[in-house]
Amino acid sequence: MAGLLYPVSGGALGPDSSLSLLEASIPRDVSTVERPRASGKEEEEGENQENLPMVFLCGGCKRPVGDTLSWVANDEEAECILLRDVSSNVSVDKEQKLSKRPGECGCMVETFFCSGCSLTLGSIYRCTPKHLDYKRDLFCFSVDAIESYILGSSEKQAVTDEEPLTLESRAALEEALKRANTILKALEARLATVESRIDSLHSNA
């Protein structure tokens, strides 16, 4: 399944990211994603797309690992998104380790990964200083490890040139088949007559 690559540019989520579609309660330390304003038809189409849920996929094997129904927040500085729940394709390493990320001194984390391809997807913070309490016990996905797909974003449609079969068109089709069958029977009778005459001529000869 092809997905839309979750954009990251300059340590921040790009304006095309649909993660800003959801309103989340995010503390001051966490920035939300802003989308450029549109007008007219583009604005209406944008609003319709904003109502569509998004599925997050493993960046390695493309297995679904979560969705925006469990959305909590996104952290631009740490380049991660925070979800409450994940799919069964995510496994958690219960061994707790000290975080080595800058500004996370004293944080105890558990790493989680894709159960299909073992790609490391992010961390769960079990012990945090006060300024990182908003991350505690949430699944913090690294945006570099996942891709995303917006449900309903497909543009190609099946195209057929055939007209739908109605009662009128069915009756006309049946009538045409009857006429063709009558003509076929008449031709068979004439052919049989011709063959009989040929056989008679051969016998007389």
Coordinates of C-alpha atoms in Angstrom, one line a residue:
M1 CA 0.0 0.0 0.0
A2 CA 1.5 3.2 -1.0
G3 CA 1.6 5.9 1.6
L4 CA 2.3 9.6 1.8
L5 CA 5.7 10.2 3.3
Y6 CA 5.3 12.1 6.5
P7 CA 7.1 15.3 5.8
V8 CA 10.0 16.7 7.9
S9 CA 12.0 19.7 7.0
G10 CA 14.4 21.6 9.0
G11 CA 13.4 19.8 12.2
A12 CA 9.7 20.8 11.8
L13 CA 6.7 19.2 10.2
G14 CA 6.0 20.7 6.8
P15 CA 2.8 22.7 6.0
D16 CA 1.5 19.8 3.9
S17 CA 1.2 17.5 6.9
S18 CA -2.3 16.5 7.7
L19 CA -1.5 16.1 11.3
S20 CA -2.6 19.6 11.9
L21 CA -6.1 18.5 10.9
L22 CA -6.8 17.4 14.4
E23 CA -7.3 19.7 17.4
A24 CA -5.1 18.4 20.2
S25 CA -4.5 19.7 23.7
I26 CA -0.8 20.5 23.5
P27 CA 1.3 22.2 26.1
R28 CA 3.4 25.3 25.4
D29 CA 6.5 23.2 24.8
V30 CA 4.8 21.5 21.8
S31 CA 4.0 23.3 18.6
T32 CA 1.1 22.6 16.4
V33 CA 1.3 22.4 12.6
E34 CA -0.3 25.3 10.7
R35 CA -1.6 25.0 7.2
P36 CA -1.7 27.8 4.7
R37 CA -5.1 29.4 4.2
A38 CA -7.0 28.9 1.0
S39 CA -10.0 30.5 -0.5
G40 CA -13.1 29.5 -2.4
K41 CA -13.2 25.9 -3.8
E42 CA -9.7 25.1 -2.5
E43 CA -10.7 26.0 1.0
E44 CA -13.8 23.9 0.8
E45 CA -11.8 20.9 -0.5
G46 CA -9.2 21.4 2.2
E47 CA -11.9 21.4 4.9
N48 CA -13.3 18.1 3.5
Q49 CA -9.9 16.6 3.6
E50 CA -9.3 17.7 7.1
N51 CA -12.2 15.5 8.3
L52 CA -10.5 12.4 6.9
P53 CA -8.6 10.1 9.3
M54 CA -5.0 9.2 8.7
V55 CA -3.2 5.9 9.1
F56 CA 0.4 5.7 10.1
L57 CA 2.6 3.1 8.4
C58 CA 5.9 1.6 9.3
G59 CA 8.5 3.2 7.1
G60 CA 10.2 -0.1 6.5
C61 CA 7.5 -2.7 5.7
K62 CA 4.5 -0.4 5.4
R63 CA 2.5 -2.2 8.1
P64 CA -0.2 0.0 9.8
V65 CA 1.1 1.0 13.3
G66 CA -1.4 3.6 14.4
D67 CA -4.0 6.2 13.3
T68 CA -5.2 9.7 14.1
L69 CA -8.1 8.4 16.3
S70 CA -5.4 8.0 19.0
W71 CA -3.8 11.3 18.3
V72 CA -2.6 13.4 21.2
A73 CA 0.0 15.9 19.9
N74 CA 3.0 16.5 17.7
D75 CA 6.4 17.8 18.9
E76 CA 8.3 19.8 16.3
E77 CA 11.5 20.1 18.3
A78 CA 11.7 16.4 19.0
E79 CA 10.4 15.5 15.5
C80 CA 7.8 13.1 16.9
I81 CA 4.1 12.5 17.1
L82 CA 2.3 11.3 20.2
L83 CA -0.4 8.6 20.2
R84 CA -2.3 7.0 23.0
D85 CA -2.8 3.6 21.3
V86 CA -1.1 1.6 18.6
S87 CA -1.8 -1.4 16.4
S88 CA -0.8 -5.0 17.1
N89 CA 2.0 -4.5 14.7
V90 CA 3.9 -2.6 17.4
S91 CA 6.1 -4.4 20.0
V92 CA 7.5 -2.8 23.1
D93 CA 10.9 -3.6 24.6
K94 CA 10.2 -3.6 28.3
E95 CA 13.8 -2.9 29.2
Q96 CA 14.0 0.7 30.5
K97 CA 16.9 2.8 29.5
L98 CA 18.1 6.3 30.2
S99 CA 17.4 8.7 27.3
K100 CA 20.5 10.1 25.7
R101 CA 18.6 12.9 23.8
P102 CA 19.6 16.5 24.6
G103 CA 17.3 18.0 27.3
E104 CA 16.0 14.6 28.5
C105 CA 18.4 14.0 31.4
G106 CA 16.8 11.6 33.8
C107 CA 14.2 10.3 31.4
M108 CA 13.5 6.6 31.5
V109 CA 12.3 5.2 28.2
E110 CA 11.2 2.0 26.6
T111 CA 11.9 1.5 22.9
F112 CA 9.1 0.2 20.6
F113 CA 9.5 -1.3 17.2
C114 CA 7.7 -2.8 14.2
S115 CA 6.9 -6.5 14.9
G116 CA 7.1 -7.2 11.1
C117 CA 10.6 -5.8 10.2
S118 CA 12.0 -4.8 13.6
L119 CA 12.4 -1.2 12.6
T120 CA 12.7 1.1 15.7
L121 CA 9.7 3.4 15.6
G122 CA 10.1 5.5 18.8
S123 CA 10.0 5.5 22.6
I124 CA 7.6 5.4 25.5
Y125 CA 8.6 7.8 28.3
R126 CA 8.1 6.1 31.7
C127 CA 9.9 8.6 33.9
T128 CA 10.1 12.3 33.0
P129 CA 11.0 15.7 34.5
K130 CA 8.2 18.1 34.9
H131 CA 8.6 19.8 31.5
L132 CA 8.2 16.5 29.7
D133 CA 5.3 15.1 31.6
Y134 CA 3.1 15.5 28.6
K135 CA 5.0 12.6 26.9
R136 CA 4.7 10.2 29.8
D137 CA 3.2 6.8 28.9
L138 CA 2.5 7.8 25.3
F139 CA 3.8 6.3 22.1
C140 CA 6.3 8.8 20.7
F141 CA 6.8 8.0 17.1
S142 CA 9.8 9.4 15.3
V143 CA 8.5 11.0 12.0
D144 CA 11.6 9.6 10.2
A145 CA 10.4 6.0 10.9
I146 CA 6.8 6.3 9.7
E147 CA 4.8 7.2 6.7
S148 CA 1.2 8.3 6.6
Y149 CA -1.9 7.7 4.4
I150 CA -5.1 9.8 4.4
L151 CA -8.2 7.6 4.1
G152 CA -10.3 8.8 1.2
S153 CA -7.4 10.6 -0.6
S154 CA -7.4 8.3 -3.6
E155 CA -8.0 10.2 -6.8
K156 CA -8.2 7.4 -9.5
Q157 CA -11.6 5.8 -10.1
A158 CA -12.7 2.8 -12.1
V159 CA -13.9 4.0 -15.5
T160 CA -16.3 2.0 -17.7
D161 CA -17.9 2.9 -21.0
E162 CA -20.8 0.4 -20.6
E163 CA -24.2 1.8 -20.0
P164 CA -26.2 0.4 -17.1
L165 CA -28.7 -2.4 -18.0
T166 CA -32.2 -1.2 -17.6
L167 CA -35.6 -2.9 -18.1
E168 CA -36.0 -1.1 -21.5
S169 CA -32.5 -2.0 -22.7
R170 CA -33.0 -5.6 -21.5
A171 CA -36.3 -5.9 -23.5
A172 CA -34.6 -4.5 -26.6
L173 CA -31.7 -6.9 -26.2
E174 CA -34.0 -9.9 -25.8
E175 CA -36.0 -8.8 -28.9
A176 CA -32.8 -8.5 -31.0
L177 CA -31.7 -12.0 -29.8
K178 CA -35.1 -13.5 -30.9
R179 CA -34.8 -11.9 -34.4
A180 CA -31.2 -13.2 -34.7
N181 CA -32.4 -16.7 -33.6
T182 CA -35.2 -16.7 -36.2
I183 CA -32.8 -15.7 -39.0
L184 CA -30.3 -18.4 -37.9
K185 CA -33.0 -21.1 -38.0
A186 CA -34.1 -19.9 -41.5
L187 CA -30.5 -20.1 -42.7
E188 CA -30.1 -23.6 -41.3
A189 CA -33.2 -24.7 -43.1
R190 CA -31.9 -23.3 -46.4
L191 CA -28.5 -24.9 -45.9
A192 CA -30.2 -28.3 -45.2
T193 CA -32.2 -28.0 -48.4
V194 CA -29.1 -27.2 -50.5
E195 CA -27.2 -30.1 -48.9
S196 CA -30.1 -32.4 -49.7
R197 CA -30.1 -31.3 -53.4
I198 CA -26.4 -31.8 -53.7
D199 CA -26.6 -35.3 -52.3
S200 CA -29.5 -36.1 -54.7
L201 CA -27.4 -34.9 -57.7
H202 CA -24.4 -37.0 -56.6
S203 CA -26.7 -40.1 -56.3
N204 CA -28.2 -39.6 -59.8
A205 CA -24.8 -39.2 -61.3

